[in-house]
Amino acid sequence: METTETIKPAKAEILKKAKTYVTDLFEEKLPRQLVYHSFKHTAAVVKEAKALGEASNLSGPDLEALVLAAWFHDVGYTEVYDGHEYRSMEMAGQWLTEQGYPADRIALVQETIKTTHRDEPAATELQLLLADADMSSMGQEEFFANAELLRAEWEAMLGKSYSTTEWAETQLNFLLSAKFHTGAAKDRYKEQFKDNIKQQRKLLKKTGKKAKKKEEEATGTFAEPKRGIETMFRTMYSNHMKLSDMADKKASMMIQLNAVLMSVIITYLGAKMGQTAALGSLFSKNPILAVPMSILLITALGSVVTAILCAQPDVTSFKWLKRSPQIATNRRVNLLFFGNFSKLSLDDFQGGMTEIMREKDALYTNMVTDIYYLGDVLTRKYRLLRTSYTIFMVGLILTALSFGIALLYKS
């Protein structure tokens, strides 16, 4: 290989014919899914190979061989995807033979093409220059646009699908592991290559933040999970307190109503008891009136008893709290409720509260436990309240029916 003289870019007729042949071949046979390994990529590699060859002071024949290898290095894609480099060598050899190109130069072109395969090491200067030209995109501003084209091509041809974050990681790993082999390539691409690595790192960081934000939005915690959790607890406590207050007010109303009703009935009966003869005369004339009176009295009594049970304070406690070795983290213990911690010694209570304030999980565990038992108490309250209202409703209906029957019986 002659390298002692400076040679101008090769303009041999064979190069013009090669360009025409590859252009027509790609137009006719290259799959449309190959959006990265297109004629545009081949033309870019040819351009860079010329520039690197000239910067390396290659001789005319060697520069011609390098440019020919650049034109043919991807023609194998028209027939096969994986291992296309070897098919490119064969197709280059066939075409160059038809053109009467010297056999030793054909072999040189083929050996230069072979080095573009990922498993073939580059050894000669021409191989190193073609490898650098083929990977020149990573030292150019078009790297990111070309990377997206490659991503789309892999998805279409190989079925490989990447998320934005995964692709950013893949590209960064590629840039960090890749390198240019020749001095000409390093001088030509080093600045933009370093800048691309920096930009890829920023892009990965940015996509990572976006992915995290999407994940948080999907789980409903948004940008500040702590605030969302505290709002949830605050809302749940407020709702439970309102429901408890409503239950107590309704129970109080039933107690007052039935207490008044019972007072009227008892007062009336007491007054009549003082007039035994008159009362006896009343019931003797229409004894069936005792039925509605009795039903009303029993109704009022049953309703007021269940209402009182509903309004009665319900304090849950656990005698075994004192023997609990880890009070604050026990899921069944609620140090925020006096019914639990009143059974503890002051030292145990202070120790448990200190642990709660120090550990977020312990605090949330106790708050969840507190809400659970509030719900348990509310369930009992509303069950008794419903029973009280049901007794009162059914009792009034039976009283009205029995009184109507009594009137009909009297008439």
XYZ file of C-alpha atoms in Angstrom:
411
model
C 0.000 0.000 0.000
C 1.454 3.318 -1.059
C 1.109 6.104 1.500
C 4.071 8.355 0.694
C 2.355 10.634 -1.785
C -0.666 12.884 -1.352
C -3.422 11.857 -3.758
C -6.491 13.847 -4.757
C -9.937 12.202 -4.469
C -10.300 9.253 -6.847
C -12.410 10.021 -9.901
C -12.017 6.758 -11.775
C -14.814 5.629 -14.042
C -15.341 2.558 -11.892
C -16.531 4.743 -9.017
C -19.158 6.426 -11.165
C -20.394 3.052 -12.372
C -20.468 1.750 -8.792
C -22.582 4.703 -7.658
C -25.055 4.176 -10.497
C -25.277 0.436 -9.830
C -25.843 0.818 -6.077
C -28.368 3.631 -6.573
C -30.449 1.517 -8.974
C -30.103 -1.599 -6.801
C -31.326 0.166 -3.667
C -34.183 1.794 -5.558
C -35.403 -1.563 -6.891
C -34.693 -4.087 -4.151
C -34.046 -2.433 -0.772
C -36.957 -3.136 1.643
C -38.869 0.013 2.571
C -38.593 -0.876 6.263
C -34.874 -0.095 6.130
C -35.201 3.569 7.009
C -31.687 3.804 8.483
C -29.638 1.526 6.214
C -30.880 3.342 3.145
C -29.081 4.835 0.164
C -28.710 8.032 2.181
C -26.628 6.168 4.772
C -24.458 4.563 2.088
C -23.872 7.917 0.377
C -22.920 9.450 3.756
C -20.435 6.627 4.428
C -18.918 7.126 0.955
C -18.521 10.840 1.624
C -16.860 10.247 4.983
C -14.644 7.479 3.601
C -13.335 9.870 0.934
C -12.668 12.576 3.505
C -10.895 10.190 5.892
C -8.893 8.621 3.061
C -7.693 12.021 1.868
C -6.864 13.107 5.410
C -4.836 9.900 5.785
C -2.945 10.586 2.519
C -3.968 7.324 0.870
C -2.642 6.554 -2.568
C -5.022 6.789 -5.520
C -5.587 3.020 -5.862
C -6.111 2.544 -2.145
C -8.507 5.500 -1.947
C -10.400 3.999 -4.873
C -10.603 0.611 -3.098
C -11.827 2.313 0.090
C -14.570 4.225 -1.752
C -15.637 1.097 -3.644
C -15.887 -0.781 -0.345
C -17.979 2.077 1.048
C -20.371 1.912 -1.915
C -20.862 -1.849 -1.582
C -20.676 -2.347 2.187
C -24.486 -2.438 2.630
C -25.753 -3.834 -0.687
C -26.315 -7.193 1.029
C -29.314 -5.641 2.775
C -31.232 -6.037 -0.485
C -31.255 -9.810 0.100
C -30.576 -10.512 3.780
C -30.604 -8.510 7.023
C -28.454 -10.376 9.524
C -25.036 -11.180 8.079
C -25.563 -8.859 5.131
C -21.837 -7.958 5.201
C -20.827 -11.328 3.779
C -23.469 -11.104 1.066
C -22.194 -7.575 0.308
C -18.714 -9.018 -0.234
C -20.057 -11.564 -2.706
C -22.119 -9.033 -4.628
C -19.192 -6.594 -4.784
C -16.934 -9.367 -6.103
C -19.449 -10.401 -8.771
C -20.007 -6.869 -10.036
C -16.335 -5.893 -9.997
C -15.455 -9.090 -11.862
C -17.999 -8.230 -14.526
C -16.337 -4.818 -14.830
C -12.937 -6.455 -15.399
C -11.514 -5.097 -12.150
C -8.180 -6.721 -11.097
C -8.620 -9.799 -8.937
C -6.179 -8.658 -6.246
C -8.014 -5.323 -5.932
C -11.366 -7.143 -5.742
C -10.020 -9.210 -2.850
C -8.834 -5.999 -1.157
C -12.287 -4.426 -1.510
C -13.967 -7.557 -0.145
C -11.648 -7.782 2.866
C -12.305 -4.126 3.602
C -16.086 -4.687 3.488
C -15.827 -7.688 5.817
C -14.598 -5.548 8.699
C -17.973 -3.762 8.923
C -19.379 -6.944 10.505
C -19.559 -6.648 14.293
C -17.561 -9.845 14.839
C -14.784 -9.111 12.341
C -11.746 -7.209 13.696
C -10.314 -4.313 11.734
C -6.579 -4.630 11.103
C -5.459 -2.848 7.942
C -5.602 0.884 7.405
C -8.381 0.594 4.844
C -10.448 -1.564 7.217
C -9.971 0.900 10.074
C -10.918 3.820 7.850
C -14.088 2.124 6.552
C -15.087 1.124 10.082
C -14.691 4.749 11.177
C -16.645 6.015 8.170
C -19.442 3.527 8.834
C -19.706 4.726 12.469
C -19.116 8.399 11.637
C -22.708 9.236 12.592
C -21.846 9.030 16.278
C -19.498 11.976 15.763
C -22.023 14.091 13.870
C -24.990 16.280 14.784
C -27.323 13.914 12.940
C -26.607 11.139 15.467
C -29.900 11.486 17.383
C -32.083 11.688 14.265
C -30.306 8.673 12.776
C -30.690 6.790 16.064
C -34.466 7.171 15.885
C -34.409 5.809 12.325
C -32.399 2.807 13.508
C -34.862 2.275 16.368
C -37.784 2.208 13.914
C -35.880 -0.140 11.593
C -35.082 -2.630 14.363
C -38.692 -2.643 15.459
C -39.896 -3.341 11.921
C -37.213 -5.863 10.899
C -36.243 -7.547 14.164
C -39.302 -7.012 16.333
C -37.222 -5.215 18.960
C -39.282 -2.658 20.842
C -37.754 -0.122 23.209
C -39.288 2.408 25.552
C -37.871 5.932 25.325
C -35.836 5.383 28.486
C -34.562 1.978 27.370
C -33.504 3.376 24.009
C -31.721 6.299 25.659
C -29.820 3.832 27.879
C -28.938 1.656 24.873
C -27.607 4.617 22.908
C -25.582 5.933 25.829
C -24.009 2.514 26.399
C -23.194 2.344 22.694
C -21.489 5.743 22.712
C -19.505 4.946 25.848
C -18.267 1.617 24.477
C -17.539 2.844 20.913
C -14.405 4.548 19.671
C -12.776 5.783 16.495
C -9.693 3.889 15.356
C -7.789 6.251 13.076
C -6.203 9.590 13.850
C -8.067 11.171 10.942
C -11.416 10.107 12.384
C -10.540 11.250 15.891
C -9.535 14.670 14.622
C -12.669 14.952 12.481
C -15.291 13.736 14.975
C -13.905 13.995 18.509
C -15.557 17.283 19.497
C -19.020 16.377 18.281
C -18.575 12.840 19.639
C -17.966 14.188 23.142
C -20.891 16.569 22.784
C -23.180 13.740 21.699
C -22.270 11.754 24.810
C -23.109 14.755 26.990
C -26.409 15.288 25.204
C -27.263 11.603 25.456
C -26.661 11.683 29.208
C -28.964 14.705 29.524
C -31.561 13.013 27.364
C -31.451 9.872 29.499
C -31.855 11.934 32.656
C -34.760 13.825 31.132
C -36.549 10.715 29.897
C -35.967 9.075 33.277
C -37.717 11.965 35.018
C -40.605 11.824 32.551
C -40.975 8.069 33.042
C -40.964 8.503 36.812
C -43.578 11.255 36.596
C -45.813 9.086 34.400
C -45.480 6.198 36.829
C -46.394 8.434 39.762
C -49.376 9.860 37.896
C -50.516 6.332 37.025
C -50.431 5.289 40.672
C -52.156 8.508 41.733
C -49.360 9.865 43.937
C -48.304 12.634 41.488
C -45.175 14.696 42.090
C -45.474 14.810 45.892
C -46.595 11.426 47.284
C -46.325 12.616 50.905
C -48.826 15.431 50.389
C -51.266 13.121 48.612
C -51.107 10.548 51.416
C -51.636 13.153 54.105
C -54.589 14.615 52.206
C -56.102 11.143 51.947
C -55.796 10.538 55.702
C -57.132 13.989 56.530
C -60.168 13.454 54.280
C -60.862 9.993 55.709
C -60.662 11.259 59.302
C -62.979 14.160 58.485
C -65.532 11.879 56.781
C -65.513 9.412 59.686
C -66.004 12.194 62.214
C -68.926 13.637 60.234
C -70.564 10.233 59.903
C -70.133 9.576 63.630
C -71.638 12.966 64.461
C -74.592 12.289 62.143
C -75.222 8.918 63.783
C -75.139 10.469 67.275
C -77.560 13.241 66.272
C -80.014 10.778 64.722
C -79.786 8.534 67.782
C -80.366 11.543 70.050
C -83.431 12.466 68.017
C -84.861 8.960 68.375
C -84.157 8.953 72.108
C -85.948 12.264 72.606
C -88.917 11.312 70.420
C -89.495 7.933 72.032
C -88.837 9.272 75.505
C -91.577 11.863 74.980
C -93.886 9.221 73.544
C -93.298 6.871 76.468
C -93.765 9.703 78.935
C -97.135 10.605 77.444
C -98.312 6.997 77.474
C -97.101 6.315 81.004
C -98.513 9.634 82.249
C -101.862 8.864 80.676
C -101.968 5.360 82.075
C -100.826 6.612 85.464
C -103.597 9.161 85.541
C -106.139 6.527 84.615
C -104.776 4.185 87.223
C -105.890 6.780 89.763
C -109.345 6.386 88.354
C -109.479 2.622 88.392
C -113.157 2.489 87.849
C -113.005 4.784 84.843
C -110.077 2.907 83.316
C -111.744 -0.407 83.905
C -114.911 0.969 82.350
C -112.924 2.121 79.294
C -111.223 -1.201 78.665
C -114.319 -3.160 79.581
C -116.290 -1.324 76.915
C -113.548 -1.786 74.272
C -110.774 -4.093 75.577
C -109.128 -4.287 72.143
C -107.795 -0.716 72.634
C -105.205 -2.235 74.928
C -103.545 -3.805 71.875
C -102.501 -0.587 70.024
C -101.509 1.010 73.317
C -99.292 -1.944 74.160
C -97.784 -2.058 70.673
C -96.973 1.664 70.809
C -95.401 1.335 74.228
C -93.284 -1.664 73.186
C -92.278 0.130 69.970
C -91.125 3.196 71.850
C -89.232 1.062 74.358
C -87.434 -1.024 71.694
C -86.595 1.999 69.585
C -85.222 4.042 72.484
C -83.103 1.147 73.783
C -81.397 0.572 70.415
C -80.909 4.341 69.989
C -79.256 4.525 73.404
C -76.963 1.619 72.506
C -76.069 3.464 69.304
C -75.175 6.660 71.132
C -73.386 4.827 73.914
C -69.587 5.442 73.815
C -67.686 2.400 72.513
C -64.052 2.176 73.603
C -61.911 -0.650 72.215
C -58.895 -1.749 74.209
C -56.306 -4.538 74.269
C -55.082 -5.922 77.569
C -52.107 -7.550 75.912
C -50.594 -4.221 74.795
C -48.257 -4.229 77.762
C -46.700 -7.465 76.575
C -46.212 -6.271 72.993
C -42.448 -5.976 72.259
C -42.956 -3.638 69.276
C -45.931 -1.477 70.101
C -45.548 1.137 67.370
C -45.205 -1.320 64.471
C -47.905 -3.771 65.598
C -50.679 -3.574 63.040
C -53.427 -4.218 65.625
C -52.272 -1.567 68.064
C -53.352 2.050 67.691
C -51.336 4.401 69.874
C -53.350 7.336 68.524
C -56.515 6.160 70.354
C -56.878 6.492 74.117
C -58.733 3.186 74.367
C -55.486 1.470 73.407
C -52.753 3.535 74.991
C -54.564 4.051 78.320
C -53.643 0.467 79.193
C -49.942 1.230 78.758
C -47.505 2.633 81.245
C -46.279 6.161 80.585
C -42.824 4.872 79.616
C -44.251 2.392 77.115
C -46.514 5.045 75.621
C -43.680 7.584 75.299
C -41.402 4.968 73.737
C -44.079 3.968 71.234
C -44.829 7.576 70.254
C -41.128 8.311 69.839
C -40.837 5.338 67.507
C -43.851 6.541 65.529
C -42.365 10.013 65.097
C -39.064 8.518 63.988
C -40.408 5.954 61.485
C -42.815 6.948 58.713
C -44.091 3.388 58.261
C -44.975 3.125 61.951
C -46.909 6.400 61.785
C -48.893 5.338 58.728
C -49.533 1.903 60.267
C -51.088 3.501 63.336
C -53.156 5.929 61.269
C -54.482 3.086 59.135
C -55.288 1.081 62.260
C -57.063 4.095 63.753
C -59.218 4.530 60.655
C -60.018 0.815 60.632
C -61.357 0.840 64.180
C -63.227 4.090 63.555
C -64.940 2.312 60.702
C -65.639 -0.669 62.946
C -67.342 1.574 65.520
C -69.310 3.372 62.789
C -70.539 0.030 61.434
C -71.954 -0.860 64.870
C -73.501 2.615 65.325
C -75.301 2.595 61.984
C -76.467 -0.986 62.440
C -78.104 -0.097 65.783
C -79.469 3.171 64.378
C -81.054 1.325 61.475
C -82.575 -1.151 63.898
C -83.992 1.684 65.998
C -85.607 3.365 62.980
C -86.934 0.033 61.717
C -88.551 -0.799 65.070
C -90.099 2.657 65.227
C -91.463 2.444 61.683
C -92.848 -1.074 62.022
C -94.284 -0.258 65.453
C -96.114 2.802 64.164
C -97.555 0.808 61.270
C -98.765 -1.958 63.601
C -100.148 0.597 66.046
C -102.099 2.348 63.299
C -103.419 -0.939 61.924
C -104.441 -2.249 65.337
C -106.100 1.052 66.216
C -108.046 0.980 62.966
C -109.139 -2.572 63.701
C -110.183 -1.486 67.202
C -112.346 1.314 65.782
C -113.971 -1.058 63.343
C -114.540 -3.568 66.125
C -116.117 -0.867 68.296
C -118.427 0.245 65.578
